[in-house]
Rosetta silent file (secondary structure, phi, psi, omega in degrees, C-alpha in Angstrom):
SEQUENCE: XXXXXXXXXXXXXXXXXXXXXXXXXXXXXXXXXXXXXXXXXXXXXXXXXXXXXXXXXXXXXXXXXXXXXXXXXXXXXXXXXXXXXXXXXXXXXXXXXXXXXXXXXXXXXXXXXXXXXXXXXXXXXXXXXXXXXXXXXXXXXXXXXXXXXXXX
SCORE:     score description
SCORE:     0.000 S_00000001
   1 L     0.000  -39.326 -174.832    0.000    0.000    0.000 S_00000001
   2 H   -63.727  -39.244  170.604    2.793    2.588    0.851 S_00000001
   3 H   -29.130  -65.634 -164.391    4.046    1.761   -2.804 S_00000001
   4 H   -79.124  -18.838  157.876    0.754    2.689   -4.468 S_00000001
   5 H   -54.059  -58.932 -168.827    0.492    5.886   -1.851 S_00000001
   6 H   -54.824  -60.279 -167.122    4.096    6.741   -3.099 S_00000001
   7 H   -45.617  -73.600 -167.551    3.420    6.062   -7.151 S_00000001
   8 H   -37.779  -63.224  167.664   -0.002    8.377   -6.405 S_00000001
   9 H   -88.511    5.455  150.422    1.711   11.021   -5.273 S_00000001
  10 H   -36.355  -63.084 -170.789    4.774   10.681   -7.272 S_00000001
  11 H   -69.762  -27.029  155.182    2.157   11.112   -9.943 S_00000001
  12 H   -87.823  -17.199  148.733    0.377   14.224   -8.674 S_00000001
  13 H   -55.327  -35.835 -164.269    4.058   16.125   -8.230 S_00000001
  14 L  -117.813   23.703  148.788    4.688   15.213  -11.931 S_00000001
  15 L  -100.663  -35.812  160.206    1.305   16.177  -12.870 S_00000001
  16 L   -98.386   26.494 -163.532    1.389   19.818  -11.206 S_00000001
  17 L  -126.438  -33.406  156.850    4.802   20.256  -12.339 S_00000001
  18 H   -91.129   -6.984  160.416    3.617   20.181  -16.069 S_00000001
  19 H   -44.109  -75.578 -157.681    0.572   22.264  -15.084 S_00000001
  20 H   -52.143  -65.004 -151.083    2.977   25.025  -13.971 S_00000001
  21 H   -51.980  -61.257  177.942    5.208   24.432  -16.980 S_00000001
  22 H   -44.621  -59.611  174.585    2.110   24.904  -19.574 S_00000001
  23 H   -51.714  -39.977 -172.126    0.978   27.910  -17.662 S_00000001
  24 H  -105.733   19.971  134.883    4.134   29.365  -18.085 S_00000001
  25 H   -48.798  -57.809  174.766    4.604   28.548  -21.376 S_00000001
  26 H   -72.219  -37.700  166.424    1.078   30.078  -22.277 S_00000001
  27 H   -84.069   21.358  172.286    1.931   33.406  -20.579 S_00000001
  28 H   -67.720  -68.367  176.187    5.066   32.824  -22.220 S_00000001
  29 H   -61.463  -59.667  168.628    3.107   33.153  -25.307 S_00000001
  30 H   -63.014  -65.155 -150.318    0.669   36.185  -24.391 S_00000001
  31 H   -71.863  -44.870  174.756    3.619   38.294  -23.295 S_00000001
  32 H   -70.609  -14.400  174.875    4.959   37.781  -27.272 S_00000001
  33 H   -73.498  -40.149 -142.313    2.030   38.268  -28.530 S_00000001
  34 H   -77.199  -37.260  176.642    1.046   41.236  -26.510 S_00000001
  35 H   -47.539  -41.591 -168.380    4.940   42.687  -27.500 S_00000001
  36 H   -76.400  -49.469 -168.022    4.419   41.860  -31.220 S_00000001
  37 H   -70.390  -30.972 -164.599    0.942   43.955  -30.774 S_00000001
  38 H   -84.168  -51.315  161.498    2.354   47.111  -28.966 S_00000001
  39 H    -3.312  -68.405 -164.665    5.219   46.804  -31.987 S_00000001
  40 H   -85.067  -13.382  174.109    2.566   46.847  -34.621 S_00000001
  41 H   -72.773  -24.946 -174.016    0.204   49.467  -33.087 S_00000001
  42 H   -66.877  -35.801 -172.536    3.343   51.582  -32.772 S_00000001
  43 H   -80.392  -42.980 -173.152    4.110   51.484  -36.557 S_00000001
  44 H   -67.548   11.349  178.999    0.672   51.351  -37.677 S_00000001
  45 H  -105.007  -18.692  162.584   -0.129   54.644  -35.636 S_00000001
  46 H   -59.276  -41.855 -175.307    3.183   56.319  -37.442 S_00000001
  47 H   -42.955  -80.646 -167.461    1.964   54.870  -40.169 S_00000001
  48 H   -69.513  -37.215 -174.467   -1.689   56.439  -39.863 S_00000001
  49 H   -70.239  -37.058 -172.249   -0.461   60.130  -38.204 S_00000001
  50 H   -82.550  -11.173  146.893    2.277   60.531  -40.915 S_00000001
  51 H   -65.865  -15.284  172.598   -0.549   60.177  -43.534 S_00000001
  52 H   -81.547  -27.085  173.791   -2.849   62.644  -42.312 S_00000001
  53 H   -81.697  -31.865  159.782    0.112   64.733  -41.791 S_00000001
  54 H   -34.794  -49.582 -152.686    0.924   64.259  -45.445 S_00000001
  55 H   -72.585  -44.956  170.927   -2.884   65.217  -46.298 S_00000001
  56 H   -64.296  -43.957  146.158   -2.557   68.272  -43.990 S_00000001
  57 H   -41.786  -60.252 -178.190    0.388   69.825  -45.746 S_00000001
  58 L   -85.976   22.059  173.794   -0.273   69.713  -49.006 S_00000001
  59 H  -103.495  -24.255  161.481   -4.486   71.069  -48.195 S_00000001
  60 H   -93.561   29.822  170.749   -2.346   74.091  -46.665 S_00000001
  61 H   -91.737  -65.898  178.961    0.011   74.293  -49.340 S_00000001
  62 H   -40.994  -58.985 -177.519   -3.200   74.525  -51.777 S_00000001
  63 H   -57.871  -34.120  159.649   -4.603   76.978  -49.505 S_00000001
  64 H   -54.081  -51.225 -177.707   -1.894   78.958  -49.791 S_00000001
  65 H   -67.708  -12.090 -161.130   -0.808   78.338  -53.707 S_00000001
  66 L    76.804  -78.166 -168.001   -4.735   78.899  -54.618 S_00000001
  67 L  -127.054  170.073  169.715   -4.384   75.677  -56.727 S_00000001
  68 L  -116.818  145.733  160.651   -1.693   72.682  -56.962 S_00000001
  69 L   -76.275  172.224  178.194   -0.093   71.929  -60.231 S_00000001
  70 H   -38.004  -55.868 -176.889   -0.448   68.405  -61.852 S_00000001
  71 H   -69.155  -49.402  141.184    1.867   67.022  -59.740 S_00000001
  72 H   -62.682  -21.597  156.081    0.649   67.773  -56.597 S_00000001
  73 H   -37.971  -81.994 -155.653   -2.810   67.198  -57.617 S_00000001
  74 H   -67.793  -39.604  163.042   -1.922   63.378  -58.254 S_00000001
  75 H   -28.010  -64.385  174.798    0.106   63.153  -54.724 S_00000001
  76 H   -14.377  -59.895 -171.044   -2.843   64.591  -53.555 S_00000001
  77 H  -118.616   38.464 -165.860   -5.315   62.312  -54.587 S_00000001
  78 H  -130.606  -29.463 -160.201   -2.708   59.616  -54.482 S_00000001
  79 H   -92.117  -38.253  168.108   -2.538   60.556  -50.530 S_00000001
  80 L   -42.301  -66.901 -159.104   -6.510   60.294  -50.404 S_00000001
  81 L   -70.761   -7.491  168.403   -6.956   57.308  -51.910 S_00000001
  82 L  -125.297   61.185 -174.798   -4.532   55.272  -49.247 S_00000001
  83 L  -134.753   10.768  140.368   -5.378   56.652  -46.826 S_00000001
  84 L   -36.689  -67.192 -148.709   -7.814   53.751  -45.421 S_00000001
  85 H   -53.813  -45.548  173.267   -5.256   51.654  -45.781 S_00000001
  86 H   -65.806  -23.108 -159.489   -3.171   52.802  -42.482 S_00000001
  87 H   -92.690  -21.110  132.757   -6.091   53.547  -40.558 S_00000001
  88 H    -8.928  -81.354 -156.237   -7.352   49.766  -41.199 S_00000001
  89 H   -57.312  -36.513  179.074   -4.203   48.322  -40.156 S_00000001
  90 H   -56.264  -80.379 -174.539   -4.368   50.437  -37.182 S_00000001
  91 H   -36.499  -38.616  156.946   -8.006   49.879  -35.951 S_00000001
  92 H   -24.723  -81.602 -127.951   -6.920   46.072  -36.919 S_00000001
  93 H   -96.558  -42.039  142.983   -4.253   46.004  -34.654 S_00000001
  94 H   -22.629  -36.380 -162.847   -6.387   48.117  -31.613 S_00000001
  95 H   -82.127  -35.644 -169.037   -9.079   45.502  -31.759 S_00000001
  96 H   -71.629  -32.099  109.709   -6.708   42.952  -31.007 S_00000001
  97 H    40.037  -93.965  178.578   -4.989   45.337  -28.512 S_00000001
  98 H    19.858  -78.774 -173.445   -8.232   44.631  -26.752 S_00000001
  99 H   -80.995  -25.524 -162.916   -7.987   41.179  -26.136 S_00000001
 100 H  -115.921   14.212 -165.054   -4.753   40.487  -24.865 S_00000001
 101 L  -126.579  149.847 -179.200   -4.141   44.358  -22.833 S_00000001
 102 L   -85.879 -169.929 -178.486   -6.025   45.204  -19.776 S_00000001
 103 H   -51.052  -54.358  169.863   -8.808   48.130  -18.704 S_00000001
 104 H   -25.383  -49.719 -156.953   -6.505   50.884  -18.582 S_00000001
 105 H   -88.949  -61.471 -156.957   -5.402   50.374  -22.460 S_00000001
 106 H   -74.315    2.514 -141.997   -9.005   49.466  -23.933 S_00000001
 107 H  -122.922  -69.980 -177.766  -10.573   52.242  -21.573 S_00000001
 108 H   -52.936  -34.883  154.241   -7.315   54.813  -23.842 S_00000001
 109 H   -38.151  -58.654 -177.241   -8.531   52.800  -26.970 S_00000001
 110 H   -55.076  -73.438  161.602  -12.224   53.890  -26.575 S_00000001
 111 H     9.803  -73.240 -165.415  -10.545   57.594  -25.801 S_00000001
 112 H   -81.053  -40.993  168.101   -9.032   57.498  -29.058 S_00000001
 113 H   -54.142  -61.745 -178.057  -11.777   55.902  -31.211 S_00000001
 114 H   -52.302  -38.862  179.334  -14.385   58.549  -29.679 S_00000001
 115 H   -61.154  -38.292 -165.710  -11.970   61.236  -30.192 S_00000001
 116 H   -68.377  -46.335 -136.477  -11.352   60.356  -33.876 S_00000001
 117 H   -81.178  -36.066  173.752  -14.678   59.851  -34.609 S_00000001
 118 H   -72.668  -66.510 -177.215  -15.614   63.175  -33.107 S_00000001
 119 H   -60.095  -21.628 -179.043  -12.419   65.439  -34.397 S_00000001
 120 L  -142.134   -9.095 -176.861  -11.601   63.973  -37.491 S_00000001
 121 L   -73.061  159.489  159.495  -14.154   61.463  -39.169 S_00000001
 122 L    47.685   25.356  167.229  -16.202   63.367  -41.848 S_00000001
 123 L  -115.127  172.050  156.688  -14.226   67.032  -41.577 S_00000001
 124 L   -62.728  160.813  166.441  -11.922   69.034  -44.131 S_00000001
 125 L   -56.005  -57.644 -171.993   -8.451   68.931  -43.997 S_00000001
 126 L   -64.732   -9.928  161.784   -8.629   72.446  -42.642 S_00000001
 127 L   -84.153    1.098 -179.415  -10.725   71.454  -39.976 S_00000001
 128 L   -70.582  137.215  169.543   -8.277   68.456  -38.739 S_00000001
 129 L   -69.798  163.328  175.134   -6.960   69.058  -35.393 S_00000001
 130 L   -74.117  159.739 -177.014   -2.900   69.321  -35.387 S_00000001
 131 H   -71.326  -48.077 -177.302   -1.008   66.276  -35.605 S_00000001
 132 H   -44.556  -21.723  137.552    0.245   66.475  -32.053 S_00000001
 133 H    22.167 -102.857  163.240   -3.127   65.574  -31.409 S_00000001
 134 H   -51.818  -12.117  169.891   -2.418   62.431  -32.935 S_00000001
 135 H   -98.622  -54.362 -178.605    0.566   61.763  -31.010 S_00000001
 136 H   -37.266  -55.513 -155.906   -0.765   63.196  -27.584 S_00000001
 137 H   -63.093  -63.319 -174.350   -3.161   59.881  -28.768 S_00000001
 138 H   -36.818  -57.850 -160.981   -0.511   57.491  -29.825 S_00000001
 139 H   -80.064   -0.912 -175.676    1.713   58.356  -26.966 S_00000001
 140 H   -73.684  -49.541 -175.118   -1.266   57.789  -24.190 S_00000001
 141 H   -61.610  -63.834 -171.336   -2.460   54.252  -26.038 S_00000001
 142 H   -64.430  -39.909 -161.597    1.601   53.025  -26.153 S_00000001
 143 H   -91.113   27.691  111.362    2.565   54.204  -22.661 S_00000001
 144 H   -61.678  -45.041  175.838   -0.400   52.245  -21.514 S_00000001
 145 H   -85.262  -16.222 -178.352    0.248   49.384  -23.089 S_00000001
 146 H   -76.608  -50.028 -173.121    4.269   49.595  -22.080 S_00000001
 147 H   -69.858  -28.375  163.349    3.242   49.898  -18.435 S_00000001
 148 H   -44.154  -51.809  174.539    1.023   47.293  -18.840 S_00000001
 149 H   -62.786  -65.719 -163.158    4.227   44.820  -20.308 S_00000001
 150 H   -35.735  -36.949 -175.041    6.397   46.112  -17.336 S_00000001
 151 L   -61.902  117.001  179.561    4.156   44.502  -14.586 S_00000001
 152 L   -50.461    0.000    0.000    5.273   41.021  -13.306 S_00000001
């Protein structure tokens, strides 16, 4: 009987020993993911601020010049038409954000979605808020999510 006491718990020490191991594998795993996410929110929000700042320069260039010649024209409307495409990857890379970042982060996410939606969906260029703005936003979202990483 002490045998089959001993095997039994032999066998629950090497059963909670690969528990622990898995668990800390899988937050192993969640801390690269969540690094690989603050990474990609970081580019895609350079990404999305230095197009808008593109968009904002040359709509005060125009205002200034009266008109653009042909060549800034097609920048122009070269800088319109992609200019989904960063704020996609970005919103993309927020939702997931989400999932794997605590209250703090999704509670500056929300922030930043309401703010956009209010300050910059559906205006003129000349009606954009300044890009530091857009940074003030960036750097609130990232230094949320950094302090977030730092925490044992």
């Amino acid at each position: 009987i002490s045998a089959v006491i001993g095997g039994v718990v032999a066998l629950g020490g090497s059963l909670m020993v690969a528990k622990y191991q898995l668990g800390a594998e899988e937050r192993r795993t969640i801390e690269q993911q969540r690094v690989l996410i603050w990474m990609d929110t970081a580019g895609n929000f350079n990404s999305y601020i230095s197009n808008w700042n593109r968009l904002i320069v040359i709509a005060e260039h125009e205002e200034k010049q009266g008109r653009l010649n042909k060549r800034e024209e097609e920048r122009k409307e070269r800088y319109v038409a992609e200019r989904d495409k960063p704020k996609d990857a970005l919103y993309g890379t927020l939702e997931k954000a989400k999932l794997f970042f605590g209250k703090e982060v999704h509670e500056q996410i929300e922030q930043f979605t309401a703010w956009e939606k209010e300050k910059v969906h559906r205006k003129r260029l000349n009606e954009l808020p300044p890009i530091t703005a857009w940074e003030e936003r960036k750097d609130a979202i990232l230094g949320s999510m950094t302090k977030e990483l730092k925490q044992p």
